[in-house]
């Protein structure tokens, strides 16, 4: 699980640096141009709202994909839990509980390995939906 967290953080940091920061900068620059060109307060507000729109859309794309990924991991973990608890009898002894715990942990670790394998595809999907500024990087871990 720790490896999955590190790799996910690395992927997100790369996407933030290469994709989101340039968009944020452009939104600020666009808003600054609005201050120079708007003839009224209402025009300024509309202009700056347009500038912020792309950044809001990009944030939504990122959040949606990450939430979907997290839900997938949660479902896998829940299946592991269900499987481990189903193996227990009505009044399990300590050895049986320990075995179920070990089984659960092994299953969750397998879930994490599977999710790590999905990270490059997750990155590709995010980049595609963002209309990427950079090429996908298959070396995310």
Short mmCIF file of C-alpha atoms in Angstrom, two decimals:
data_model
loop_
_atom_site.label_atom_id
_atom_site.label_comp_id
_atom_site.label_asym_id
_atom_site.label_seq_id
_atom_site.Cartn_x
_atom_site.Cartn_y
_atom_site.Cartn_z
CA UNK A 1 0.00 0.00 0.00
CA UNK A 2 2.83 2.37 0.81
CA UNK A 3 4.32 1.84 -2.66
CA UNK A 4 0.95 2.65 -4.24
CA UNK A 5 0.73 5.87 -2.22
CA UNK A 6 4.23 6.94 -3.23
CA UNK A 7 3.64 6.21 -6.89
CA UNK A 8 0.27 7.95 -6.85
CA UNK A 9 1.83 11.01 -5.19
CA UNK A 10 4.60 11.01 -7.80
CA UNK A 11 2.13 10.84 -10.66
CA UNK A 12 -0.01 13.60 -9.17
CA UNK A 13 3.01 15.82 -8.55
CA UNK A 14 4.10 15.37 -12.17
CA UNK A 15 0.62 16.15 -13.47
CA UNK A 16 0.38 19.20 -11.23
CA UNK A 17 3.75 20.51 -12.36
CA UNK A 18 3.43 19.76 -16.07
CA UNK A 19 -0.28 20.21 -16.63
CA UNK A 20 -2.01 22.16 -13.90
CA UNK A 21 0.55 24.85 -13.07
CA UNK A 22 0.76 26.07 -16.67
CA UNK A 23 -3.03 26.22 -16.77
CA UNK A 24 -3.09 28.12 -13.47
CA UNK A 25 -0.50 30.56 -14.77
CA UNK A 26 -2.48 31.11 -17.96
CA UNK A 27 -5.64 31.74 -15.93
CA UNK A 28 -3.82 34.40 -13.88
CA UNK A 29 -2.30 35.99 -16.98
CA UNK A 30 -5.69 35.99 -18.68
CA UNK A 31 -7.25 37.66 -15.62
CA UNK A 32 -4.49 40.27 -15.64
CA UNK A 33 -5.24 41.03 -19.30
CA UNK A 34 -8.90 41.42 -18.32
CA UNK A 35 -7.86 44.17 -15.90
CA UNK A 36 -6.16 45.97 -18.77
CA UNK A 37 -8.95 45.62 -21.33
CA UNK A 38 -12.30 45.55 -19.49
CA UNK A 39 -14.30 48.75 -19.81
CA UNK A 40 -16.64 48.09 -16.89
CA UNK A 41 -16.79 46.12 -13.68
CA UNK A 42 -19.34 43.77 -15.20
CA UNK A 43 -17.12 43.18 -18.24
CA UNK A 44 -14.16 42.55 -15.93
CA UNK A 45 -16.13 39.98 -13.93
CA UNK A 46 -17.24 38.14 -17.08
CA UNK A 47 -13.73 38.18 -18.47
CA UNK A 48 -12.09 36.85 -15.32
CA UNK A 49 -14.79 34.17 -14.99
CA UNK A 50 -13.98 33.00 -18.54
CA UNK A 51 -10.30 32.89 -17.62
CA UNK A 52 -10.98 30.76 -14.56
CA UNK A 53 -13.27 28.39 -16.45
CA UNK A 54 -10.53 26.28 -18.03
CA UNK A 55 -8.76 25.84 -14.71
CA UNK A 56 -12.01 24.81 -13.04
CA UNK A 57 -12.65 22.28 -15.81
CA UNK A 58 -9.10 20.87 -15.47
CA UNK A 59 -9.50 20.57 -11.69
CA UNK A 60 -12.78 18.74 -12.19
CA UNK A 61 -11.11 16.30 -14.60
CA UNK A 62 -8.31 15.57 -12.14
CA UNK A 63 -10.62 15.15 -9.14
CA UNK A 64 -13.06 12.93 -11.05
CA UNK A 65 -10.36 10.55 -12.24
CA UNK A 66 -8.65 10.34 -8.84
CA UNK A 67 -11.95 9.73 -7.04
CA UNK A 68 -12.84 6.96 -9.50
CA UNK A 69 -9.41 5.38 -8.93
CA UNK A 70 -9.85 5.58 -5.15
CA UNK A 71 -13.31 4.01 -5.36
CA UNK A 72 -11.86 1.15 -7.37
CA UNK A 73 -9.25 0.55 -4.66
CA UNK A 74 -11.93 0.73 -1.96
CA UNK A 75 -14.06 -1.85 -3.80
CA UNK A 76 -11.10 -4.20 -4.09
CA UNK A 77 -10.32 -3.79 -0.38
CA UNK A 78 -13.97 -4.41 0.50
CA UNK A 79 -13.91 -7.65 -1.53
CA UNK A 80 -10.84 -8.70 0.45
CA UNK A 81 -12.62 -7.95 3.71
CA UNK A 82 -15.72 -9.84 2.64
CA UNK A 83 -13.66 -12.83 1.57
CA UNK A 84 -11.69 -12.91 4.83
CA UNK A 85 -14.74 -12.57 7.06
CA UNK A 86 -16.70 -15.16 5.05
CA UNK A 87 -13.96 -17.68 5.80
CA UNK A 88 -14.48 -17.28 9.54
CA UNK A 89 -16.82 -19.53 11.47
CA UNK A 90 -19.46 -18.26 13.92
CA UNK A 91 -17.09 -18.32 16.90
CA UNK A 92 -13.58 -18.15 15.41
CA UNK A 93 -10.53 -18.99 17.45
CA UNK A 94 -7.49 -16.75 17.52
CA UNK A 95 -5.60 -18.84 14.96
CA UNK A 96 -8.56 -18.63 12.57
CA UNK A 97 -8.79 -14.85 13.04
CA UNK A 98 -5.04 -14.51 12.51
CA UNK A 99 -5.30 -16.55 9.32
CA UNK A 100 -8.18 -14.41 8.05
CA UNK A 101 -6.20 -11.25 8.87
CA UNK A 102 -3.19 -12.58 6.97
CA UNK A 103 -5.42 -13.49 4.04
CA UNK A 104 -6.97 -10.01 4.08
CA UNK A 105 -3.58 -8.30 4.14
CA UNK A 106 -2.29 -10.43 1.25
CA UNK A 107 -5.41 -9.65 -0.75
CA UNK A 108 -5.14 -5.90 -0.11
CA UNK A 109 -1.48 -5.97 -1.10
CA UNK A 110 -2.50 -7.67 -4.35
CA UNK A 111 -5.09 -4.92 -4.88
CA UNK A 112 -2.33 -2.34 -4.43
CA UNK A 113 -0.11 -4.10 -6.98
CA UNK A 114 -2.98 -4.16 -9.47
CA UNK A 115 -3.66 -0.47 -8.88
CA UNK A 116 0.02 0.38 -9.42
CA UNK A 117 -0.21 -1.34 -12.80
CA UNK A 118 -3.20 0.89 -13.61
CA UNK A 119 -1.41 4.19 -12.87
CA UNK A 120 -0.02 4.68 -16.40
CA UNK A 121 -3.53 4.26 -17.85
CA UNK A 122 -4.94 6.62 -15.24
CA UNK A 123 -2.36 9.22 -16.25
CA UNK A 124 -3.16 8.69 -19.94
CA UNK A 125 -6.89 9.15 -19.31
CA UNK A 126 -6.31 12.32 -17.31
CA UNK A 127 -3.98 13.74 -19.97
CA UNK A 128 -6.42 12.86 -22.71
CA UNK A 129 -9.36 14.47 -20.91
CA UNK A 130 -7.29 17.56 -20.14
CA UNK A 131 -6.24 17.95 -23.75
CA UNK A 132 -2.68 17.46 -22.55
CA UNK A 133 0.10 19.96 -22.98
CA UNK A 134 2.66 17.15 -22.71
CA UNK A 135 3.12 13.62 -23.92
CA UNK A 136 2.09 10.74 -21.60
CA UNK A 137 4.91 9.40 -19.48
CA UNK A 138 4.72 5.65 -19.02
CA UNK A 139 7.42 5.75 -16.34
CA UNK A 140 5.31 6.94 -13.43
CA UNK A 141 6.85 5.05 -10.59
#
